[in-house]
XYZ file of C-alpha atoms in Angstrom:
714
model
C -10.799 -2.344 4.129
C -10.537 -1.586 7.805
C -12.186 1.835 7.845
C -13.626 3.385 11.023
C -13.538 7.071 11.606
C -11.192 9.850 10.629
C -12.605 13.314 11.325
C -11.979 14.262 7.680
C -12.962 11.423 5.607
C -15.425 10.243 8.223
C -15.567 6.542 8.433
C -17.169 4.249 11.118
C -15.868 3.779 14.723
C -16.392 0.682 16.920
C -15.373 -0.340 20.344
C -11.850 -1.379 20.577
C -11.157 -5.149 21.056
C -9.683 -6.621 24.083
C -6.700 -7.932 22.178
C -4.650 -4.819 22.423
C -1.062 -5.950 22.941
C -0.984 -8.389 25.795
C 2.507 -8.765 27.299
C 4.015 -12.114 26.128
C 5.370 -14.625 28.535
C 9.117 -14.340 29.120
C 9.441 -18.156 29.815
C 11.147 -19.084 26.577
C 14.437 -17.988 25.204
C 13.648 -19.308 21.732
C 14.610 -16.783 19.087
C 11.345 -14.828 18.356
C 9.911 -14.432 14.952
C 7.167 -11.658 14.343
C 4.457 -11.684 11.878
C 3.273 -7.976 11.189
C 0.218 -7.502 8.987
C -0.686 -4.051 7.711
C -4.123 -3.214 6.597
C -3.930 0.074 4.915
C -7.609 1.239 4.555
C -9.321 3.968 2.720
C -10.191 5.753 5.842
C -8.747 3.711 8.592
C -5.721 1.529 8.971
C -4.738 -1.196 11.442
C -1.651 -3.235 12.188
C -1.760 -6.814 13.846
C 1.302 -8.485 15.362
C 1.985 -11.957 16.507
C 5.164 -13.105 18.310
C 5.915 -16.606 17.178
C 8.415 -18.772 19.038
C 9.803 -21.904 17.129
C 7.499 -23.624 14.723
C 4.328 -23.635 16.788
C 0.911 -23.118 15.191
C -0.529 -19.557 15.426
C -3.101 -19.124 18.141
C -5.487 -16.464 16.810
C -6.307 -15.400 20.461
C -2.736 -14.311 20.717
C -2.749 -12.053 17.751
C -2.474 -8.455 19.030
C -3.479 -5.056 17.509
C -1.283 -2.125 17.722
C -2.922 0.751 19.734
C -1.865 3.775 21.765
C -1.942 6.047 18.668
C -0.685 9.634 19.172
C -3.521 12.134 19.789
C -6.255 9.294 19.965
C -9.379 10.507 21.657
C -9.105 9.973 25.449
C -12.799 9.269 26.025
C -12.728 5.967 24.513
C -12.808 3.170 27.226
C -9.827 1.566 25.486
C -7.212 2.822 23.181
C -8.399 2.481 19.459
C -6.802 -0.220 17.586
C -7.331 1.642 14.185
C -5.952 4.940 13.047
C -7.367 7.327 10.463
C -5.759 7.100 7.142
C -5.159 10.732 6.783
C -2.180 13.193 6.660
C -1.557 16.887 6.731
C 1.380 18.396 4.884
C 3.316 21.526 6.078
C 3.455 24.784 4.212
C 7.178 24.749 4.034
C 9.337 22.337 2.055
C 11.119 19.552 3.817
C 14.693 18.302 3.523
C 15.632 15.413 1.042
C 14.951 11.877 2.116
C 17.207 8.990 1.125
C 16.954 7.915 -2.666
C 14.626 5.096 -3.492
C 17.199 2.882 -5.278
C 20.502 3.517 -3.583
C 23.831 2.917 -5.348
C 25.454 -0.247 -4.099
C 28.780 -1.820 -3.561
C 30.897 1.120 -4.434
C 34.366 0.948 -2.869
C 35.107 4.684 -3.002
C 33.245 7.617 -1.482
C 32.545 9.126 -4.876
C 29.641 6.728 -5.689
C 28.424 8.305 -8.880
C 31.685 9.310 -10.622
C 31.700 7.228 -13.763
C 33.863 7.892 -16.902
C 31.877 8.897 -19.991
C 33.300 6.201 -22.030
C 31.753 3.265 -20.127
C 29.298 1.300 -22.411
C 26.431 2.067 -20.010
C 27.530 5.484 -19.075
C 24.171 6.945 -20.269
C 22.498 4.865 -17.599
C 24.467 5.962 -14.565
C 22.113 7.183 -11.882
C 23.049 10.791 -10.919
C 22.042 11.897 -7.461
C 19.892 14.888 -8.573
C 16.485 16.129 -7.463
C 14.562 14.007 -9.724
C 15.448 10.810 -7.981
C 15.317 12.098 -4.318
C 12.222 12.406 -2.193
C 11.315 15.000 0.358
C 10.712 13.779 3.820
C 9.505 15.132 7.244
C 12.150 14.814 9.991
C 11.747 13.160 13.260
C 9.335 14.751 15.891
C 12.060 16.552 17.586
C 13.421 18.120 14.367
C 10.030 19.069 12.827
C 8.980 21.926 15.075
C 10.612 24.464 12.961
C 7.980 26.676 11.592
C 4.991 28.290 13.474
C 1.799 29.054 11.598
C -0.048 32.359 12.424
C -2.396 30.463 14.736
C 0.418 28.710 16.703
C 0.092 25.308 15.040
C 3.507 23.878 14.460
C 4.010 23.702 10.667
C 5.033 20.059 10.147
C 3.711 16.790 8.856
C 0.657 15.250 10.902
C -0.873 11.930 10.547
C -3.738 9.897 11.947
C -5.458 11.329 14.962
C -3.040 14.355 14.758
C -4.905 15.519 11.684
C -8.261 15.329 13.596
C -6.750 17.509 16.242
C -5.994 20.253 13.675
C -9.406 20.053 11.867
C -11.590 20.149 15.018
C -10.337 23.593 15.993
C -13.251 25.929 15.190
C -11.487 29.283 15.335
C -9.631 28.961 11.956
C -10.523 28.057 8.443
C -7.630 25.895 7.281
C -6.199 25.065 4.036
C -8.049 21.769 3.084
C -5.573 21.366 0.230
C -3.049 20.287 2.728
C -5.222 17.487 4.181
C -4.941 14.119 2.348
C -7.703 11.519 2.934
C -8.727 8.434 0.898
C -5.158 8.269 -0.601
C -5.723 4.503 -1.246
C -8.184 5.318 -3.933
C -5.148 6.664 -5.887
C -4.453 2.997 -6.700
C -8.045 2.131 -7.555
C -8.595 2.728 -11.111
C -12.188 1.488 -11.282
C -14.871 3.800 -12.864
C -16.679 4.363 -9.651
C -13.657 6.000 -8.018
C -12.717 8.273 -10.842
C -14.138 11.483 -9.348
C -12.497 10.789 -5.987
C -9.087 10.455 -7.796
C -9.853 13.601 -9.677
C -10.181 15.424 -6.461
C -7.122 13.994 -5.067
C -5.105 14.888 -8.164
C -5.480 18.575 -7.373
C -3.962 18.086 -4.041
C -1.188 15.963 -5.447
C -0.186 18.618 -8.057
C -0.097 21.224 -5.278
C 2.174 19.080 -3.022
C 4.435 18.327 -5.949
C 4.777 21.965 -6.902
C 5.882 22.701 -3.455
C 8.511 19.974 -3.494
C 6.800 18.139 -0.567
C 6.271 14.857 -2.535
C 7.734 13.424 -5.692
C 4.851 11.316 -6.792
C 1.578 9.750 -5.527
C 3.525 6.893 -3.924
C 5.113 9.317 -1.531
C 1.662 10.212 -0.016
C 1.091 6.561 0.847
C 4.697 5.914 2.005
C 4.674 9.026 4.282
C 1.589 7.849 6.132
C 2.908 4.331 6.305
C 6.347 5.435 7.540
C 4.666 7.007 10.594
C 2.377 4.072 11.130
C 5.255 1.618 11.123
C 7.457 3.892 13.366
C 4.669 3.626 15.740
C 4.307 -0.102 15.353
C 8.111 -0.431 15.985
C 7.790 1.581 19.088
C 4.992 -0.431 20.404
C 6.752 -3.650 19.654
C 9.844 -2.538 21.428
C 7.852 -1.540 24.502
C 5.511 -4.392 24.602
C 7.559 -7.279 23.165
C 11.178 -6.083 23.650
C 11.605 -6.192 19.920
C 15.113 -5.476 18.644
C 16.952 -5.727 15.323
C 18.049 -9.333 15.906
C 14.324 -10.412 15.803
C 13.103 -11.725 12.355
C 9.974 -10.165 11.048
C 7.738 -11.151 8.194
C 5.576 -8.351 6.870
C 2.077 -8.949 5.436
C 0.418 -6.526 3.224
C -3.377 -6.647 2.749
C -4.766 -5.466 -0.609
C -8.044 -5.338 -2.384
C -9.025 -8.235 -4.412
C -9.598 -6.271 -7.564
C -6.309 -4.265 -7.688
C -4.159 -4.664 -10.684
C -0.552 -5.989 -10.664
C 0.583 -2.319 -11.253
C -1.367 -1.145 -8.275
C 0.169 -3.956 -6.180
C 3.629 -3.002 -7.196
C 3.003 0.652 -6.288
C 1.849 -0.399 -2.884
C 4.723 -2.706 -2.571
C 7.117 0.104 -3.392
C 5.371 2.534 -0.840
C 5.759 -0.007 2.083
C 9.376 -0.719 1.074
C 10.144 3.025 1.418
C 8.111 3.214 4.673
C 9.947 0.257 6.197
C 13.201 1.655 5.221
C 12.589 5.095 6.781
C 11.040 3.490 9.836
C 14.284 1.369 10.191
C 12.684 -1.935 9.886
C 14.934 -2.338 6.756
C 18.653 -1.623 7.525
C 20.332 -2.966 4.357
C 20.165 -0.269 1.731
C 20.687 -2.985 -0.905
C 17.511 -4.757 -0.069
C 13.838 -4.287 -0.358
C 11.374 -5.849 2.197
C 12.409 -9.348 2.544
C 9.905 -11.963 1.336
C 6.904 -9.662 1.616
C 3.734 -11.749 1.807
C 0.605 -10.275 0.098
C -2.984 -11.347 0.734
C -6.302 -9.985 -0.397
C -8.395 -8.333 2.162
C -11.436 -10.550 1.580
C -9.313 -13.674 1.824
C -7.740 -12.422 4.972
C -11.037 -11.306 6.700
C -12.740 -14.623 5.653
C -9.880 -16.607 7.124
C -10.319 -14.819 10.438
C -14.150 -15.034 10.520
C -14.409 -18.587 9.463
C -11.593 -19.551 11.933
C -13.680 -18.115 14.706
C -16.954 -19.665 13.676
C -15.868 -23.020 12.569
C -19.171 -23.509 10.729
C -17.709 -24.308 7.422
C -17.549 -27.336 5.010
C -15.535 -27.544 1.882
C -17.836 -26.574 -0.960
C -19.690 -24.081 0.951
C -20.401 -20.738 -0.795
C -20.791 -17.362 0.835
C -21.015 -13.604 -0.181
C -18.333 -11.455 1.526
C -19.489 -7.770 1.915
C -16.407 -5.606 2.720
C -18.020 -2.463 4.046
C -15.223 0.036 4.700
C -15.193 3.785 5.019
C -14.814 4.504 1.268
C -15.690 1.561 -1.049
C -17.834 -1.306 -0.300
C -16.939 -4.556 -2.178
C -19.050 -7.607 -2.694
C -17.306 -10.974 -3.635
C -18.580 -14.573 -3.741
C -16.204 -17.242 -2.414
C -16.327 -21.174 -2.242
C -14.575 -22.980 0.501
C -11.894 -24.993 -1.284
C -10.620 -26.796 1.905
C -11.013 -26.385 5.521
C -7.406 -27.322 6.926
C -5.749 -25.171 5.961
C -8.651 -22.850 5.035
C -8.393 -21.961 1.390
C -10.955 -20.150 -0.712
C -11.593 -19.757 -4.428
C -13.489 -17.027 -6.105
C -16.624 -17.812 -8.151
C -16.469 -17.213 -11.849
C -18.824 -14.141 -11.767
C -17.365 -10.807 -11.314
C -17.072 -9.088 -7.775
C -18.531 -5.743 -7.522
C -17.891 -2.410 -5.573
C -19.546 0.882 -5.015
C -18.783 4.095 -3.188
C -21.341 3.630 -0.324
C -18.862 3.199 2.751
C -19.369 4.856 6.083
C -17.506 8.062 5.137
C -20.411 9.003 2.907
C -22.550 9.111 6.017
C -20.553 12.130 7.031
C -20.842 13.808 3.715
C -24.688 13.601 4.078
C -24.384 14.866 7.671
C -22.183 17.718 6.694
C -24.770 18.799 3.952
C -27.524 18.743 6.687
C -25.390 20.930 8.980
C -24.608 23.426 6.222
C -28.260 23.630 5.290
C -29.299 24.396 8.868
C -26.380 26.575 10.013
C -25.379 28.560 6.977
C -27.756 31.502 7.695
C -26.660 31.779 11.288
C -24.068 34.583 11.046
C -24.190 35.074 14.783
C -21.936 32.098 15.141
C -19.131 33.936 13.394
C -17.410 36.105 15.999
C -13.957 36.333 17.546
C -12.359 34.494 14.660
C -14.758 31.525 14.932
C -16.302 30.454 11.551
C -19.205 28.438 10.718
C -16.858 25.913 9.044
C -15.069 25.618 12.197
C -18.231 24.885 14.046
C -19.265 22.288 11.544
C -15.875 20.631 11.710
C -16.433 20.338 15.558
C -19.858 18.753 15.025
C -18.395 16.425 12.484
C -15.834 15.136 14.892
C -18.479 14.640 17.464
C -20.540 12.734 14.911
C -17.548 10.537 14.157
C -16.513 9.762 17.628
C -19.746 9.763 19.666
C -22.878 9.877 17.547
C -22.511 7.757 14.375
C -21.344 4.447 15.904
C -24.569 4.087 17.954
C -27.257 5.233 15.599
C -29.807 2.612 14.962
C -32.486 3.872 12.586
C -34.676 0.741 13.163
C -34.848 1.225 16.950
C -38.247 1.987 18.471
C -36.591 3.711 21.260
C -34.706 6.135 19.111
C -34.280 9.612 20.638
C -33.384 12.860 18.734
C -29.784 14.179 19.101
C -29.307 17.620 20.707
C -26.077 18.874 19.482
C -24.297 21.728 21.346
C -23.668 24.724 19.105
C -22.441 27.600 21.416
C -23.956 30.906 20.329
C -26.762 29.536 18.211
C -29.984 31.489 18.382
C -33.210 29.969 17.057
C -35.746 31.680 14.885
C -39.542 31.374 14.870
C -39.268 29.627 11.412
C -37.022 26.831 12.542
C -38.196 23.785 14.423
C -34.790 22.283 14.519
C -32.912 24.875 16.716
C -32.963 25.732 20.279
C -30.618 28.194 22.124
C -27.246 26.745 21.804
C -28.618 23.429 20.329
C -29.164 21.890 16.956
C -31.681 19.026 16.896
C -31.214 15.935 14.526
C -34.277 13.680 14.403
C -34.721 9.976 13.445
C -36.064 11.049 10.088
C -32.747 13.030 9.536
C -30.655 10.032 10.366
C -32.828 7.945 7.923
C -32.004 10.279 5.167
C -28.374 10.384 6.114
C -28.143 6.572 6.030
C -30.313 5.765 3.132
C -27.793 5.959 0.255
C -25.205 3.876 2.085
C -27.602 1.268 3.411
C -29.304 0.885 -0.062
C -26.032 0.783 -1.835
C -24.657 -2.099 0.315
C -27.916 -4.111 0.033
C -27.892 -3.526 -3.785
C -24.305 -5.015 -4.070
C -25.475 -7.980 -1.859
C -28.454 -8.892 -3.873
C -26.508 -8.365 -7.146
C -24.138 -11.144 -6.035
C -27.063 -13.314 -4.815
C -28.672 -12.923 -8.206
C -25.545 -13.838 -10.117
C -25.016 -16.861 -7.870
C -28.519 -18.061 -8.577
C -28.030 -17.592 -12.376
C -24.805 -19.644 -12.163
C -26.532 -22.419 -10.064
C -24.506 -21.548 -6.990
C -26.252 -21.948 -3.589
C -25.205 -19.164 -1.122
C -25.270 -20.264 2.537
C -24.306 -17.068 4.345
C -23.391 -13.450 3.990
C -20.243 -12.376 5.856
C -19.987 -8.740 6.878
C -16.540 -7.242 7.525
C -14.993 -3.806 7.562
C -15.343 -0.793 9.943
C -18.802 -0.101 8.671
C -19.921 -3.564 9.925
C -19.970 -1.955 13.480
C -23.068 -0.034 12.468
C -26.090 -1.343 14.078
C -28.215 0.361 11.296
C -26.288 -1.599 8.562
C -26.487 -4.887 10.249
C -30.190 -4.569 10.955
C -30.758 -3.306 7.471
C -29.068 -6.316 5.908
C -30.733 -8.850 8.154
C -34.196 -7.267 7.473
C -33.562 -7.418 3.658
C -32.199 -10.836 3.849
C -35.031 -12.266 5.989
C -37.479 -10.962 3.058
C -35.271 -12.704 0.607
C -35.059 -15.898 2.584
C -38.799 -16.071 2.862
C -39.050 -15.678 -0.804
C -36.610 -18.393 -1.478
C -37.716 -20.542 1.389
C -34.255 -21.088 2.820
C -32.469 -19.074 5.515
C -29.395 -17.047 4.682
C -27.843 -15.599 7.822
C -25.657 -12.607 8.139
C -22.398 -13.225 10.081
C -20.697 -10.063 11.490
C -16.946 -10.417 11.991
C -15.893 -9.957 15.616
C -14.043 -6.609 15.871
C -14.633 -6.131 12.124
C -12.155 -3.205 11.925
C -9.291 -5.392 12.674
C -10.456 -8.738 11.166
C -8.348 -8.200 7.982
C -5.090 -7.721 9.737
C -5.745 -10.455 12.105
C -6.682 -12.871 9.293
C -3.598 -11.785 7.353
C -1.542 -13.086 10.196
C -3.243 -16.355 10.183
C -3.012 -16.732 6.402
C 0.807 -15.812 6.447
C 1.489 -18.324 9.239
C 0.211 -21.255 6.839
C 0.912 -20.633 3.239
C 0.375 -24.292 2.230
C -1.861 -25.086 -0.881
C -1.774 -21.426 -2.136
C -1.784 -20.344 -5.725
C 0.838 -21.611 -8.158
C 3.932 -19.544 -8.527
C 2.987 -18.050 -11.885
C 4.780 -14.814 -12.624
C 2.629 -11.827 -13.630
C 5.556 -9.551 -14.412
C 8.402 -9.383 -16.972
C 11.967 -8.642 -15.905
C 14.673 -7.312 -18.138
C 18.361 -6.025 -18.191
C 19.300 -2.828 -19.766
C 21.917 -3.575 -22.513
C 24.098 -1.982 -25.101
C 23.852 -4.446 -27.840
C 26.274 -4.918 -30.758
C 24.445 -3.583 -33.866
C 23.114 -6.531 -35.886
C 20.342 -5.371 -38.142
C 20.264 -8.615 -40.251
C 19.841 -10.782 -37.081
C 17.402 -8.576 -34.922
C 14.419 -6.935 -36.524
C 14.431 -4.485 -33.526
C 17.945 -3.184 -34.839
C 16.691 -2.684 -38.435
C 15.253 0.911 -38.071
C 17.415 1.981 -35.192
C 20.330 4.293 -35.347
C 23.453 2.826 -33.975
C 26.082 4.502 -31.763
C 29.673 4.243 -32.739
C 31.870 3.551 -29.617
C 34.926 5.643 -29.913
C 36.777 3.267 -27.566
C 36.460 -0.125 -29.163
C 35.268 1.268 -32.656
C 32.261 -0.980 -32.787
C 28.587 -0.032 -33.440
C 25.935 -0.593 -30.751
C 22.309 -0.009 -30.075
C 22.193 1.568 -26.624
C 19.609 1.138 -23.864
C 17.959 -2.016 -25.163
C 16.264 -4.323 -22.873
C 16.856 -8.050 -22.743
C 13.767 -9.558 -21.237
C 15.129 -12.518 -19.338
C 11.891 -13.315 -17.667
C 8.719 -12.750 -19.776
C 5.183 -13.102 -18.454
C 2.943 -15.280 -20.591
C 0.094 -13.264 -22.067
C -2.640 -15.189 -20.264
C -1.784 -17.604 -17.500
C 1.714 -16.584 -16.523
C 4.930 -18.562 -16.484
C 5.804 -20.868 -13.562
C 8.722 -19.605 -11.788
C 9.941 -21.754 -9.046
C 12.020 -20.429 -6.087
C 15.622 -21.198 -6.735
C 15.482 -20.339 -10.465
C 18.795 -18.713 -11.674
C 19.206 -16.990 -14.948
C 22.595 -15.574 -16.089
C 23.791 -13.332 -18.837
C 27.266 -12.122 -19.859
C 28.063 -8.485 -19.403
C 30.928 -6.260 -20.609
C 31.893 -2.554 -20.449
C 34.782 -0.838 -22.301
C 37.046 1.900 -20.779
C 39.824 3.963 -22.410
C 43.397 3.415 -21.370
C 43.905 6.234 -18.866
C 46.042 6.370 -15.820
C 43.240 7.331 -13.379
C 40.284 5.494 -14.933
C 37.968 3.616 -12.625
C 36.051 0.586 -13.885
C 32.522 1.688 -12.471
C 29.867 -0.355 -14.275
C 26.174 0.134 -13.717
C 23.653 -2.541 -14.494
C 19.919 -1.761 -14.505
C 17.030 -4.169 -13.948
C 13.570 -3.326 -15.470
C 10.143 -4.538 -14.634
C 6.835 -4.529 -16.562
C 3.328 -5.843 -16.228
C 3.387 -6.742 -19.977
C 4.990 -9.373 -22.251
C 7.791 -7.843 -24.444
C 10.175 -8.659 -27.273
C 13.826 -8.211 -26.420
C 16.504 -5.964 -28.296
C 14.231 -2.717 -28.508
C 15.346 0.415 -26.844
C 13.698 1.027 -23.488
C 11.945 4.167 -24.995
C 10.494 2.049 -27.991
C 6.704 1.784 -27.951
C 7.093 -1.994 -27.576
C 8.433 -1.400 -24.242
C 5.599 0.866 -23.195
C 4.864 0.418 -19.465
C 8.343 -0.811 -18.278
C 9.848 0.825 -15.266
C 13.266 0.657 -13.480
C 13.158 -1.882 -10.678
C 16.630 -1.313 -9.295
C 20.266 -1.112 -10.327
C 23.687 -2.076 -9.141
C 27.007 -0.103 -9.385
C 29.953 -2.444 -9.649
C 33.587 -1.238 -9.068
C 35.872 -3.488 -11.152
C 38.837 -1.284 -10.734
C 40.812 -4.113 -8.890
C 41.296 -5.612 -12.244
C 44.144 -3.162 -12.908
C 46.199 -5.080 -10.255
C 45.534 -8.402 -12.060
C 48.659 -9.338 -14.003
C 46.488 -11.312 -16.334
C 44.271 -8.405 -17.241
C 45.589 -6.407 -20.159
C 44.339 -3.792 -22.674
C 43.056 -4.934 -25.898
C 43.441 -3.550 -29.404
C 40.352 -2.972 -31.602
C 39.829 -5.283 -34.516
C 41.546 -4.656 -37.891
C 38.460 -3.115 -39.354
C 37.362 -1.179 -36.379
C 38.310 2.374 -35.802
C 38.795 2.113 -32.090
C 41.836 2.434 -29.909
C 43.589 0.521 -27.222
C 41.143 -0.016 -24.350
C 40.097 -2.124 -21.395
C 37.249 -4.619 -21.811
C 35.815 -5.682 -18.406
C 33.750 -8.784 -18.479
C 31.637 -10.386 -15.729
C 28.464 -12.342 -15.243
C 24.928 -11.007 -14.337
C 22.584 -13.298 -12.441
C 19.014 -13.163 -11.625
C 18.063 -15.363 -8.705
C 14.546 -16.150 -7.649
C 14.414 -16.593 -3.863
C 10.861 -17.052 -2.662
C 9.317 -13.754 -3.157
C 12.586 -11.947 -3.552
C 14.790 -11.343 -6.653
C 18.534 -10.988 -6.420
C 20.286 -9.158 -9.079
C 23.993 -10.016 -8.883
C 27.143 -9.021 -10.735
C 29.681 -11.949 -10.437
C 33.346 -12.248 -11.474
C 34.726 -14.010 -13.394
C 31.503 -16.004 -13.917
C 30.733 -19.625 -13.542
C 31.163 -21.926 -10.536
C 33.935 -20.030 -8.724
C 32.586 -16.451 -9.057
C 32.659 -13.821 -6.445
C 29.661 -11.522 -6.034
C 30.860 -8.017 -6.807
C 27.586 -6.181 -6.520
C 24.091 -7.080 -5.555
C 20.534 -5.774 -5.297
C 17.599 -7.547 -3.766
C 14.140 -6.459 -4.731
C 10.774 -7.732 -3.671
C 8.614 -9.392 -6.296
C 5.729 -10.392 -4.068
C 3.534 -8.099 -6.171
C 4.389 -9.983 -9.331
C 2.546 -13.040 -8.085
C -1.152 -13.710 -7.345
C -1.786 -12.695 -3.678
C -1.405 -15.566 -1.402
C 1.479 -17.173 -3.341
C 4.155 -18.747 -1.030
């Protein structure tokens, strides 16, 4: 979604909308609540903001787009409301960033000092390199290393990357440039080769300790996007930490729950590093996730008003990378709710960035033999980069291959000398004709119309009457695409003897983020709260092979402290997703489990207890070790460290002797209660003492579980 024009991945540009951050009225002192929607696109991203006072309804005309992006092209009449989803990593390594899952509620400075005899000692989270991520510093701290050509060796993002790539006097390391990173989370067949290309860069960045995993690439970009968002909110809305903020994340309709969770983790890291999240024990609070098609449809249909419950339409999400086609039916008008038709949505790699690939091929074909361009350190690649930037920012957005008044483009190429055999060159000029542009656009235009007609045919086979086609995404700004679809639909309408109009989203590049704000402001009548994940607690279970089949073939561990046998690192799946539909999980659900840890009787021993929460996209049986094949796919979701050393001062707390048949010794047995509390789209993981009604919370961790529900769930 939301793709327009990076100079590297080449999406489509449109004129900026007139909704760029109007200064709000200062007449009310009501505590302000912000809704901030993030549309992380394949090639372009945008952020929409709404400042809500009290419980008033959201006025779509008051939703604003973040603008004023660093290094944005100054020739535009207004500051662009989208930013290229691209980043550039430095040659040098960067200092460590904060751990993803920080230790919590430790009373002493030495947070990770845990006695080796504690029951869960194997689970204690050491602060080593494996669990820390490398991060770029603030702008003032980044200018540390100069490259040979004078470019500061630091992390660049958005338009800053375009600034680097447009320089035509150097051939830069393309492996340091990340584009289309969103496709790392798209595991469809048609994106496989893009992910294969990205994997080479990912391996290189990991080898140089610049990232820990693929999530870091997304989180690093989002961190800078959200830092800029915060800065704009502070200057335009007088935002401060006392203001409440609800974050909305826009995602593709066809993403898996695993992909949603990865994206949720990425935005959580980014919000923490951009200082929107200050509590290290919390993830983003009540994150709301909405699909890009639903968000865009909400915005477009809110603007048009020409809808009736039961109406069906095809939504074409034409971005910079993928183009998706989905058929929806209007379920209700107030609030606007949609439901997907039974037949499958479709996608293809025919977004506007592929226009740039075709244009680049043409440039290489016509300029590769012109070695006169290579002098004084200037390369042909550099010249082509310069022309690509011009194509992105000035040429492509206005190309209409159906126009009768189309004029050839005369591109400036300083130093170009024509030959007698070439009809496309002039001194210092390269000519691009209408037929050239037709060939450049052909694959993408044909790909989009093919997706559209495939949905129309499926609808006809299913007896569904399509009333309109809605076009969204950055590519929707292309007059060539709009006229192509209208032409094809006119032919189809004549054949079917009924008119099917094409509706183009106003300001299509920001329609998704704007619609996401509208959708978040009214969550009524959304999907049921059916959980699509399983949650479990890491345990050391008493060895009971006759009771639990999972223990029968496992080797028990003999605890030298209490003398008993245990199966260590098992998972008790306290919330288990149903295999098909998913279990209803209302907000307010509380699940408790007893917990205990043993410690030797030693003078300086501290009662540090770790409890670990696991998450999975699958259904699992309890009592198996976390490494067992039956727990395949599970991941750590968070953990808490609980300091129970205060019990030493409790006159009623005493060491216990091992049982008569056990080979243990005098030891302490620390018991407390674990609780999982479902609070909206949050999950709180608490350690309570002593347990029951009058317990005190001794350690807590809050994680977001928005990705564990269907997008749009309240």
